[in-house]
mmCIF file of C-alpha atoms in Angstrom:
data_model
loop_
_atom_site.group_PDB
_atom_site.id
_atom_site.type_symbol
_atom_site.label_atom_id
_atom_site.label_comp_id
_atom_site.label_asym_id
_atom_site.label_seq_id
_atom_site.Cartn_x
_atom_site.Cartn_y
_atom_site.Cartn_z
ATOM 1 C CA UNK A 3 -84.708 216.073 141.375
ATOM 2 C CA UNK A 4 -83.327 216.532 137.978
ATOM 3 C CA UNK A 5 -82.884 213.769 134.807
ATOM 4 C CA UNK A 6 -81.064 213.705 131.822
ATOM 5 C CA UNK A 7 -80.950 210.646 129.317
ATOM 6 C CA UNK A 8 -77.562 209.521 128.304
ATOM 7 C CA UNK A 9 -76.098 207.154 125.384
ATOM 8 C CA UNK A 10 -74.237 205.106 127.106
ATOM 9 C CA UNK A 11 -70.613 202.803 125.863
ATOM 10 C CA UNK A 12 -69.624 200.529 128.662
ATOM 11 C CA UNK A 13 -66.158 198.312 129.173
ATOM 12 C CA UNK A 14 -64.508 196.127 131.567
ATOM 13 C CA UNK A 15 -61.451 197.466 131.887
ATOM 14 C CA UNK A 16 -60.605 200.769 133.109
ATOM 15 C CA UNK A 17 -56.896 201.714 131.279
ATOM 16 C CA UNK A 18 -56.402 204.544 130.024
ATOM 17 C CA UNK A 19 -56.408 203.007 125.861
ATOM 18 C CA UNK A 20 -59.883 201.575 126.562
ATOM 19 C CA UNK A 21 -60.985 204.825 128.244
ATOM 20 C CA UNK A 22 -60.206 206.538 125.101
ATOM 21 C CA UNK A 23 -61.827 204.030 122.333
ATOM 22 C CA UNK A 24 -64.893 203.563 125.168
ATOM 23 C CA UNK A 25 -64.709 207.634 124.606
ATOM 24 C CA UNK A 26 -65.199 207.718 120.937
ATOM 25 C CA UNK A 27 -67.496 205.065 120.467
ATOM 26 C CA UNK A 28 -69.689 206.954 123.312
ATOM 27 C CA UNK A 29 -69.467 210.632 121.179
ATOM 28 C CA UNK A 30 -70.220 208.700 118.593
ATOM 29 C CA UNK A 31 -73.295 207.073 119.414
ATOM 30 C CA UNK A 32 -74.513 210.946 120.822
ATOM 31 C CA UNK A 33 -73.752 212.099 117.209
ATOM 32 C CA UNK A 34 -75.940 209.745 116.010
ATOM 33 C CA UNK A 35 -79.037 209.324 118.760
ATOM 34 C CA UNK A 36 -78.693 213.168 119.517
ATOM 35 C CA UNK A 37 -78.046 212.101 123.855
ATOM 36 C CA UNK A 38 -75.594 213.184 125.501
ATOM 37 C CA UNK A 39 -72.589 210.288 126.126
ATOM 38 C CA UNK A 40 -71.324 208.502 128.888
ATOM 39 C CA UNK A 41 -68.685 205.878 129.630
ATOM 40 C CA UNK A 42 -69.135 203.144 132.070
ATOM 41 C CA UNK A 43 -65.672 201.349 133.433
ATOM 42 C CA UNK A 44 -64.386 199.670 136.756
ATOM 43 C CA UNK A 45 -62.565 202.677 138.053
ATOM 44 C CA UNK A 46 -62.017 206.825 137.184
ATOM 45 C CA UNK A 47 -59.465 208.143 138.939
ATOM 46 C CA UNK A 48 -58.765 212.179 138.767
ATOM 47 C CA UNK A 49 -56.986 212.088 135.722
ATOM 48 C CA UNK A 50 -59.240 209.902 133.843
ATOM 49 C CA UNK A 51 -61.968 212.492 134.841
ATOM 50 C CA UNK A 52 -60.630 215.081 133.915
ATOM 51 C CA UNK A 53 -59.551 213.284 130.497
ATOM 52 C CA UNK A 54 -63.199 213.026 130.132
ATOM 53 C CA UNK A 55 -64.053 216.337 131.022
ATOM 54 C CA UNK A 56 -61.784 217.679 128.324
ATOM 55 C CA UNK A 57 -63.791 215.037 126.170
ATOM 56 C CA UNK A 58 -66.710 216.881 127.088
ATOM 57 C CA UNK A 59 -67.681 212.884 128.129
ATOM 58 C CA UNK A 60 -69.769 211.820 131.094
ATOM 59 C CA UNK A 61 -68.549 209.008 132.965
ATOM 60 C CA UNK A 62 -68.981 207.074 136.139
ATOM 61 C CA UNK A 63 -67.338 203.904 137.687
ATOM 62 C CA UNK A 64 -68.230 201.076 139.824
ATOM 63 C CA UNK A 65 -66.791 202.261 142.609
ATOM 64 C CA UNK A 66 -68.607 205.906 143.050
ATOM 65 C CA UNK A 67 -66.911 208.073 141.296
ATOM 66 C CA UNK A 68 -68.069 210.440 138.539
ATOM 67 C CA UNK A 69 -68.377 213.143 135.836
ATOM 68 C CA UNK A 70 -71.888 214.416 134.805
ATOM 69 C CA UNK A 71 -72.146 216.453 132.585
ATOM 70 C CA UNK A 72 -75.673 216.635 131.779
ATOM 71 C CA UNK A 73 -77.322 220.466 129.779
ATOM 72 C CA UNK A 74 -78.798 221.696 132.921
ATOM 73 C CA UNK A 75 -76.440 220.287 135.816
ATOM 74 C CA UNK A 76 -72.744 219.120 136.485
ATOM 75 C CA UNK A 77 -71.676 216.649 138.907
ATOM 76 C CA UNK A 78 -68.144 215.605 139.820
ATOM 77 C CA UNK A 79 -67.470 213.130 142.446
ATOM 78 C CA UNK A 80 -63.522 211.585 142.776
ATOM 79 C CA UNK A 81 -61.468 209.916 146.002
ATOM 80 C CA UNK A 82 -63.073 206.799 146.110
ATOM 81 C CA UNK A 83 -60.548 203.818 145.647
ATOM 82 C CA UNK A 84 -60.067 201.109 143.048
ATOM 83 C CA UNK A 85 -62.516 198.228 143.920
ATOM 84 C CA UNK A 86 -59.984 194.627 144.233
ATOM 85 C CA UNK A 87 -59.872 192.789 140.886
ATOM 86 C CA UNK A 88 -61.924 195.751 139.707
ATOM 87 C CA UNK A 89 -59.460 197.015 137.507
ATOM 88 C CA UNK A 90 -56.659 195.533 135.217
ATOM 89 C CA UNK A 91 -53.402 195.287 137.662
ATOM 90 C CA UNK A 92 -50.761 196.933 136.116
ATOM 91 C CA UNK A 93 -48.325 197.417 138.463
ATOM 92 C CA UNK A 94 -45.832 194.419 138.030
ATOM 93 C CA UNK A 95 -45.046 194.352 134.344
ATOM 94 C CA UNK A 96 -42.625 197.411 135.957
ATOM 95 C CA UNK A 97 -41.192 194.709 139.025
ATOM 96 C CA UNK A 98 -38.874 191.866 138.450
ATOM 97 C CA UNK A 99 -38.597 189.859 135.180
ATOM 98 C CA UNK A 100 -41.444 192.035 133.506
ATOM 99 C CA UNK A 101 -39.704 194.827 133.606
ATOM 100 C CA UNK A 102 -37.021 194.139 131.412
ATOM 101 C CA UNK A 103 -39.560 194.189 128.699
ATOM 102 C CA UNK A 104 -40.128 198.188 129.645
ATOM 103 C CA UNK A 105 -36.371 198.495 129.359
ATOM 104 C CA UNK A 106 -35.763 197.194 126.047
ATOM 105 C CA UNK A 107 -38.341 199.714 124.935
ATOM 106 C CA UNK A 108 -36.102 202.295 126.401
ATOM 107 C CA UNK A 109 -33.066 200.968 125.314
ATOM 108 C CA UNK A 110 -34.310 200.602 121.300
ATOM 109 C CA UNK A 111 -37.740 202.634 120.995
ATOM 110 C CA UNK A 112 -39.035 200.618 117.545
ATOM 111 C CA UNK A 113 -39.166 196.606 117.260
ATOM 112 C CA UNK A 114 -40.842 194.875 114.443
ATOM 113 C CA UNK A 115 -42.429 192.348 116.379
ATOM 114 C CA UNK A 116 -42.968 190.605 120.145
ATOM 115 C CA UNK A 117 -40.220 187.660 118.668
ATOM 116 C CA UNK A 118 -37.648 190.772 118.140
ATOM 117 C CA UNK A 119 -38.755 192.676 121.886
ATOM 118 C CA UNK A 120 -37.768 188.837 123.200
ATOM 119 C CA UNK A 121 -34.468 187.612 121.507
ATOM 120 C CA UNK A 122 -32.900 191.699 122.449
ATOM 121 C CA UNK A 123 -33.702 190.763 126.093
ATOM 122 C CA UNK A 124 -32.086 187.354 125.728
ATOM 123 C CA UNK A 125 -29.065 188.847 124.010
ATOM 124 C CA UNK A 126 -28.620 190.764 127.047
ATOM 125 C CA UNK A 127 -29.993 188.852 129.850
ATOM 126 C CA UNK A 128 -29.763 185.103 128.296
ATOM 127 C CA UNK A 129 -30.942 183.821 131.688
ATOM 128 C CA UNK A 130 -34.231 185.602 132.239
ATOM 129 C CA UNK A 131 -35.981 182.307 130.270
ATOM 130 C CA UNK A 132 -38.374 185.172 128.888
ATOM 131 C CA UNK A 133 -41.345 183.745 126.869
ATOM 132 C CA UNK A 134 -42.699 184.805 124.584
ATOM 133 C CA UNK A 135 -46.126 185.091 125.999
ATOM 134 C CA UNK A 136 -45.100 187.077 128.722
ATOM 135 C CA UNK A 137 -42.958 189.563 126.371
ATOM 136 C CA UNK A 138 -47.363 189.506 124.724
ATOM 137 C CA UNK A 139 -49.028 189.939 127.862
ATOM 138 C CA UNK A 140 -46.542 192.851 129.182
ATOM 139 C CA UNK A 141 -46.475 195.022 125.820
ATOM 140 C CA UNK A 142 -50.408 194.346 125.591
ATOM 141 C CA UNK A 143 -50.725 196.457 129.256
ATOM 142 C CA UNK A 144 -48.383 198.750 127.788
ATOM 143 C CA UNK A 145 -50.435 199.400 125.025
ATOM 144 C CA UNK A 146 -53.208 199.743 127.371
ATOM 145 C CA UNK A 147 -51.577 202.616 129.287
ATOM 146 C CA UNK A 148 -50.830 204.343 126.137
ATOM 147 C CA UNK A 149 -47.395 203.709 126.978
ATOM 148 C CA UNK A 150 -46.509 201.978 123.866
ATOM 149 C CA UNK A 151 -48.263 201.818 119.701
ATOM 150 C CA UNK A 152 -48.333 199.093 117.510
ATOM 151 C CA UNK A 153 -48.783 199.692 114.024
ATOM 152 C CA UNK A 154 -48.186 197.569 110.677
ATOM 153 C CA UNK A 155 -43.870 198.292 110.978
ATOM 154 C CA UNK A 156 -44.227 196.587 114.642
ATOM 155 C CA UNK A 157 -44.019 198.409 117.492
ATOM 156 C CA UNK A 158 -42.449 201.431 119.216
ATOM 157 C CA UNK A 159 -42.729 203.606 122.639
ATOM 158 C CA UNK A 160 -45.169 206.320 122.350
ATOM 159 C CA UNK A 161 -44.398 207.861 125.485
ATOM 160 C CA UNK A 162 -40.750 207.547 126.860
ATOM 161 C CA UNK A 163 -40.872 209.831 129.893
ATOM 162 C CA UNK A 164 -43.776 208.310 130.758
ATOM 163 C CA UNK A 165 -42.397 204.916 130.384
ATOM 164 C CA UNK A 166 -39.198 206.230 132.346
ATOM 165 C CA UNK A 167 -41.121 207.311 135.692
ATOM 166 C CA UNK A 168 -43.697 203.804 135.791
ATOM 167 C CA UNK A 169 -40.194 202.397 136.107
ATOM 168 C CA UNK A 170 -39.076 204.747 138.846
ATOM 169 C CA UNK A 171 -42.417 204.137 140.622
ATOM 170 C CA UNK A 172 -41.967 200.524 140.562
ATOM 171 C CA UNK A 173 -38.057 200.016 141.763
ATOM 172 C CA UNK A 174 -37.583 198.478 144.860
ATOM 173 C CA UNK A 175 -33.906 198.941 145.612
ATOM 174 C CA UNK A 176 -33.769 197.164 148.805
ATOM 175 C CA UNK A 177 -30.736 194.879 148.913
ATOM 176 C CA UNK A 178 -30.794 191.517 150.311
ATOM 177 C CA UNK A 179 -27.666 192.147 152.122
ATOM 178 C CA UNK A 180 -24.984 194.234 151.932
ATOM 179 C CA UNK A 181 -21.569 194.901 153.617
ATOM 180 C CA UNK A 182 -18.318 197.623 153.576
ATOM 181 C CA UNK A 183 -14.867 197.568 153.597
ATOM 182 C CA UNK A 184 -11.278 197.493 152.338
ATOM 183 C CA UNK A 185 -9.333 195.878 150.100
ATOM 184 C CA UNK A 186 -5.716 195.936 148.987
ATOM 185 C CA UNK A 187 -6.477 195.092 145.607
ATOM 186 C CA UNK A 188 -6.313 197.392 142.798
ATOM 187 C CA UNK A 189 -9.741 197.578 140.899
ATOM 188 C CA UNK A 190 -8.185 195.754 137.693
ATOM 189 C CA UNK A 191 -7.321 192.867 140.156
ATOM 190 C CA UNK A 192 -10.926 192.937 141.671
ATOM 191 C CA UNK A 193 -12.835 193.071 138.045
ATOM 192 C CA UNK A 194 -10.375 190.062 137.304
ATOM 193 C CA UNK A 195 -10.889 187.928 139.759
ATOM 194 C CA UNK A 196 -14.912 188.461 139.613
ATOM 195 C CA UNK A 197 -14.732 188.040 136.017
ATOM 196 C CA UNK A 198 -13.001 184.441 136.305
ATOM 197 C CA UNK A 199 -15.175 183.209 139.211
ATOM 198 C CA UNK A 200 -18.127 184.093 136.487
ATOM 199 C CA UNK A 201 -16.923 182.043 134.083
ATOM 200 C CA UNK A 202 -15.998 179.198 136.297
ATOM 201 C CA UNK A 203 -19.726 179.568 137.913
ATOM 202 C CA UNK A 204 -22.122 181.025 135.053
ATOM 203 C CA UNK A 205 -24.691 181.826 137.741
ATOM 204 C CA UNK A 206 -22.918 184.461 139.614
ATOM 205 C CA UNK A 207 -23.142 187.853 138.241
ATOM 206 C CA UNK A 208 -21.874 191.307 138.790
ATOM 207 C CA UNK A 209 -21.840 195.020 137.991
ATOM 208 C CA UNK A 210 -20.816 197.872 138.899
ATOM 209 C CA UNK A 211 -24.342 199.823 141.076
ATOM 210 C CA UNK A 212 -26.017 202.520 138.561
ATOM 211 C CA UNK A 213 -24.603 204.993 141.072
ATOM 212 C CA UNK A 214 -20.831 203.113 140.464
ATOM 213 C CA UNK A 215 -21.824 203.168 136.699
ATOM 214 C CA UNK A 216 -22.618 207.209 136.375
ATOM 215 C CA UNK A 217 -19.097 208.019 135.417
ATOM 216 C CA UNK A 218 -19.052 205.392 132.757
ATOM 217 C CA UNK A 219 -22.145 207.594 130.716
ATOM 218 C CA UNK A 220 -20.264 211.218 131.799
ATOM 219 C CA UNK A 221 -22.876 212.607 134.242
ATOM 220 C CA UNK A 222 -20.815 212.026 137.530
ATOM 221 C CA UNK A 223 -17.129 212.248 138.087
ATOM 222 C CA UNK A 224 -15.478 209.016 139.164
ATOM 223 C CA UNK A 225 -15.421 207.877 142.681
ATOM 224 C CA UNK A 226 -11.956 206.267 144.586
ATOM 225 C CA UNK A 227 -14.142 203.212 145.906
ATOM 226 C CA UNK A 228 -15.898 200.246 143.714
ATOM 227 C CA UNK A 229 -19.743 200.173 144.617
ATOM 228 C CA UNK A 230 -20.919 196.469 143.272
ATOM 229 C CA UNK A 231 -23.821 194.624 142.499
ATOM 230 C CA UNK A 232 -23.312 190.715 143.200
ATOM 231 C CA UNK A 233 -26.008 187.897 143.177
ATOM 232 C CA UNK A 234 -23.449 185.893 146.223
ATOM 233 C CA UNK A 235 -22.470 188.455 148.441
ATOM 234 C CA UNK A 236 -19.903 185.509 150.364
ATOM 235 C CA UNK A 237 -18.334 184.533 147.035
ATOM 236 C CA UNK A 238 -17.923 188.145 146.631
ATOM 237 C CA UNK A 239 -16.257 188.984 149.702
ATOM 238 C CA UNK A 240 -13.667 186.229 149.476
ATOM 239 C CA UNK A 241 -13.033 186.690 145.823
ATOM 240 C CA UNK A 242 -12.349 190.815 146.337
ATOM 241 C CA UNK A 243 -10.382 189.491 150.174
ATOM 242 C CA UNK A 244 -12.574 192.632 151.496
ATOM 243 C CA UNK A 245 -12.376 193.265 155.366
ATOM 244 C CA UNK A 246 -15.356 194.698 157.044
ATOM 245 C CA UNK A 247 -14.918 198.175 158.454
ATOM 246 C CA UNK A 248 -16.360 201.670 158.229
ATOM 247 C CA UNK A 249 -13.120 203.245 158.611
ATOM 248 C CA UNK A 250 -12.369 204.771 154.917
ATOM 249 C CA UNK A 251 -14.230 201.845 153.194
ATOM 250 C CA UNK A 252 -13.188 201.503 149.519
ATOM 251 C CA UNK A 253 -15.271 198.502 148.472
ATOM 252 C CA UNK A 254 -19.132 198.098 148.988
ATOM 253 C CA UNK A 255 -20.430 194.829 147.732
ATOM 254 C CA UNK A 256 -24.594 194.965 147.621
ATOM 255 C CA UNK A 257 -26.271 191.396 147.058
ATOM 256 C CA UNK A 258 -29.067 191.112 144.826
ATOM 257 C CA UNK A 259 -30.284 187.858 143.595
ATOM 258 C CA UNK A 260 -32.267 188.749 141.011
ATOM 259 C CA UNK A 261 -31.398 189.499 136.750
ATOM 260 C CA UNK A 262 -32.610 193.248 137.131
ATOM 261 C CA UNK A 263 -29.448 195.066 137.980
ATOM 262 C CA UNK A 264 -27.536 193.081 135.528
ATOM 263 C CA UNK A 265 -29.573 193.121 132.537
ATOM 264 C CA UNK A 266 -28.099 195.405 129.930
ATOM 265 C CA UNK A 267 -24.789 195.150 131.385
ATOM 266 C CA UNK A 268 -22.061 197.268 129.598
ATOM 267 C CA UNK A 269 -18.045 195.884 129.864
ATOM 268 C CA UNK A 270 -15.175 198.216 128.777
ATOM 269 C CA UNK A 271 -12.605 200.325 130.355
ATOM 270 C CA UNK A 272 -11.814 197.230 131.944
ATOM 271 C CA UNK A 273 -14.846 197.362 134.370
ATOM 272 C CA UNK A 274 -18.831 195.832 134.103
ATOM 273 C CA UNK A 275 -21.030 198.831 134.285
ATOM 274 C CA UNK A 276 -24.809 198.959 134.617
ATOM 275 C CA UNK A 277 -26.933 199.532 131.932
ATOM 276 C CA UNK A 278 -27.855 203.661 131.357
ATOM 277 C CA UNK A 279 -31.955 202.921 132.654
ATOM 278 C CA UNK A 280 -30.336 201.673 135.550
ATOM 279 C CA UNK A 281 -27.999 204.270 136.435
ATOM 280 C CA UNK A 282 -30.839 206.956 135.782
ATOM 281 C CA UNK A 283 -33.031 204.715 138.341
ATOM 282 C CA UNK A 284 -30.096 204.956 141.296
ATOM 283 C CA UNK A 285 -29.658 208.270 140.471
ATOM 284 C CA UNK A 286 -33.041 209.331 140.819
ATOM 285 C CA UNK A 287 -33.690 208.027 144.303
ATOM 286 C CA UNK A 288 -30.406 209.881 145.686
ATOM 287 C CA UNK A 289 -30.019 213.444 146.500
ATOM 288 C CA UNK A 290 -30.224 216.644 144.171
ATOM 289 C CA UNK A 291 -26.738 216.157 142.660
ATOM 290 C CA UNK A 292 -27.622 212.523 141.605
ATOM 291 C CA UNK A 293 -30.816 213.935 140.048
ATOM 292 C CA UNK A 294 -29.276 216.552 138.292
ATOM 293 C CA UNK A 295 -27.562 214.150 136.883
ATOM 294 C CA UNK A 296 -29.736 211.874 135.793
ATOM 295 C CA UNK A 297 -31.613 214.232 133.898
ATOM 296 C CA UNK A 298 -28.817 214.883 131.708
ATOM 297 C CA UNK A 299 -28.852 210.852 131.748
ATOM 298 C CA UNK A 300 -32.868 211.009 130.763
ATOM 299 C CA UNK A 301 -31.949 213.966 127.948
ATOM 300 C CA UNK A 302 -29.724 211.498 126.324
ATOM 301 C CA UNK A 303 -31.444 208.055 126.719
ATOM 302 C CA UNK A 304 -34.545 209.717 125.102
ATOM 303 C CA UNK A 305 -33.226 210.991 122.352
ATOM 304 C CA UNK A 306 -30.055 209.482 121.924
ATOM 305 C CA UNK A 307 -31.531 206.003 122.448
ATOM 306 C CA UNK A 308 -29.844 203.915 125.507
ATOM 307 C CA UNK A 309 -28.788 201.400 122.943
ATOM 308 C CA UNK A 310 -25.694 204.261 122.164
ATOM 309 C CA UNK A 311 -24.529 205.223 125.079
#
């Protein structure tokens, strides 16, 4: 049985940027009128509350959940879920194509424009066919999640680590299809012959897995067997002559159609290796070794730049 008049700012979308400028307009608005503030969006979920509540904000969603903060009482309600199409879907600018937006950002932190974000993916993926107006779209829900800033010199990441997990969260490393077993090649004769079949057929590709890659970038010692990547796992098999068997395997092709695991692909020591923000992905869905590893991997793609290693 209790009221309290509040100034109220409202918006449609329910990210954590507009949260913030719905925020300040709302504190505002109570300087001025002398009421206490309030922010209306689609959804508040705990940690948008308790943004608020730092704030010293009031705010409630569309889908009962709340923070009322009012002079006399306090109210705090959370657990409901997101409404569908009531908030801004974020979720697959980290999945497929999208994503190698996120890991440019990673790779080179500062761009001076959306044209510059999209010829660096083409330079290293020039199959993707990325537009330009998805490169716009992807970096705009970036910005939304405070993920990335644009400013007058372009744009650059505002929160790596941040950036680094939404990936993690994301990655689906399911293979299509995968199979083990030997081969009496050496490796230089295997990265030959996949190399050659690549040129001859543009559309196949290859790399060694993040987890094959990890010695490449120092964090891992080397392993005795070759751990692949390919987008045709039968042209594969024939091409390494690998016989299936469990019995002291030292080839494992893994078939995965899409551009992810090969954008960013790094060729030297007479091997294809997988970009760094790959490797730290595989790594970080292994056990405790691989994740000690790819911390040291994190350390120096964050400030090192992934660009350098």
């Amino acid at each position: 049985d209790r009221e309290c008049v509040f100034v109220c700012e409202a918006k449609s979308r329910s990210a954590p940027r507009p949260l913030e400028e719905a925020t300040a307009q709302a504190a505002h608005y109570a300087a001025l009128s002398g009421l206490p503030p309030l922010v209306v969006v689609p959804f508040l979920g705990p940690e948008s509350l308790a943004r608020l509540e730092c704030a010293g904000v009031s705010g409630i969603d569309l889908c009962g959940n709340a923070i009322i903060l009012a002079p006399d009482f306090h109210i705090w309600r959370s657990g409901n879920s997101p409404q569908p199409g009531g908030s801004r879907p974020i979720r697959e600018v980290f999945r497929g194509k999208s994503s190698l937006i996120a890991r440019c950002l990673l790779l080179r932190p500062r761009f001076p424009s959306l044209l510059a974000v999209r010829a660096y993916a083409l330079e290293r993926m020039p199959s993707s066919r990325l537009s330009i107006g998805t490169v716009s779209k992807v970096v705009s829900v970036l910005e939304d999640e405070l993920l990335v800033a644009r400013g007058p010199d372009g744009l650059r990441v505002a929160d790596g680590p941040a950036l680094l997990r939404r990936l993690l969260d994301r990655y689906d490393p399911r293979p299509t299809a995968s199979v083990e077993g030997r081969t009496d090649l050496p490796a230089a004769e295997v990265w030959s012959r996949l190399g050659t079949h690549a040129q001859r057929s543009p559309s196949f590709l290859y790399t060694a897995t993040g987890l094959g890659s990890a010695a490449r970038y120092g964090v891992l010692s080397a392993s005795d067997s070759l751990q692949l990547h390919v987008s045709d796992l039968g042209a594969a098999q024939g091409l390494v002559e690998l016989r299936e068997t469990r019995l002291f395997p030292n080839v494992e092709l893994i078939e995965d159609g899409t551009q992810v695991p090969y954008f960013d692909r790094r060729t030297d020591s007479g091997g294809v290796w997988a970009s760094p923000v790959q490797t730290w992905l595989e790594l970080m869905l292994t056990g405790p070794r691989e994740r000690e590893a790819a911390a040291e991997l994190e350390r120096r793609l964050l400030h090192e730049g992934g660009e350098s290693l």
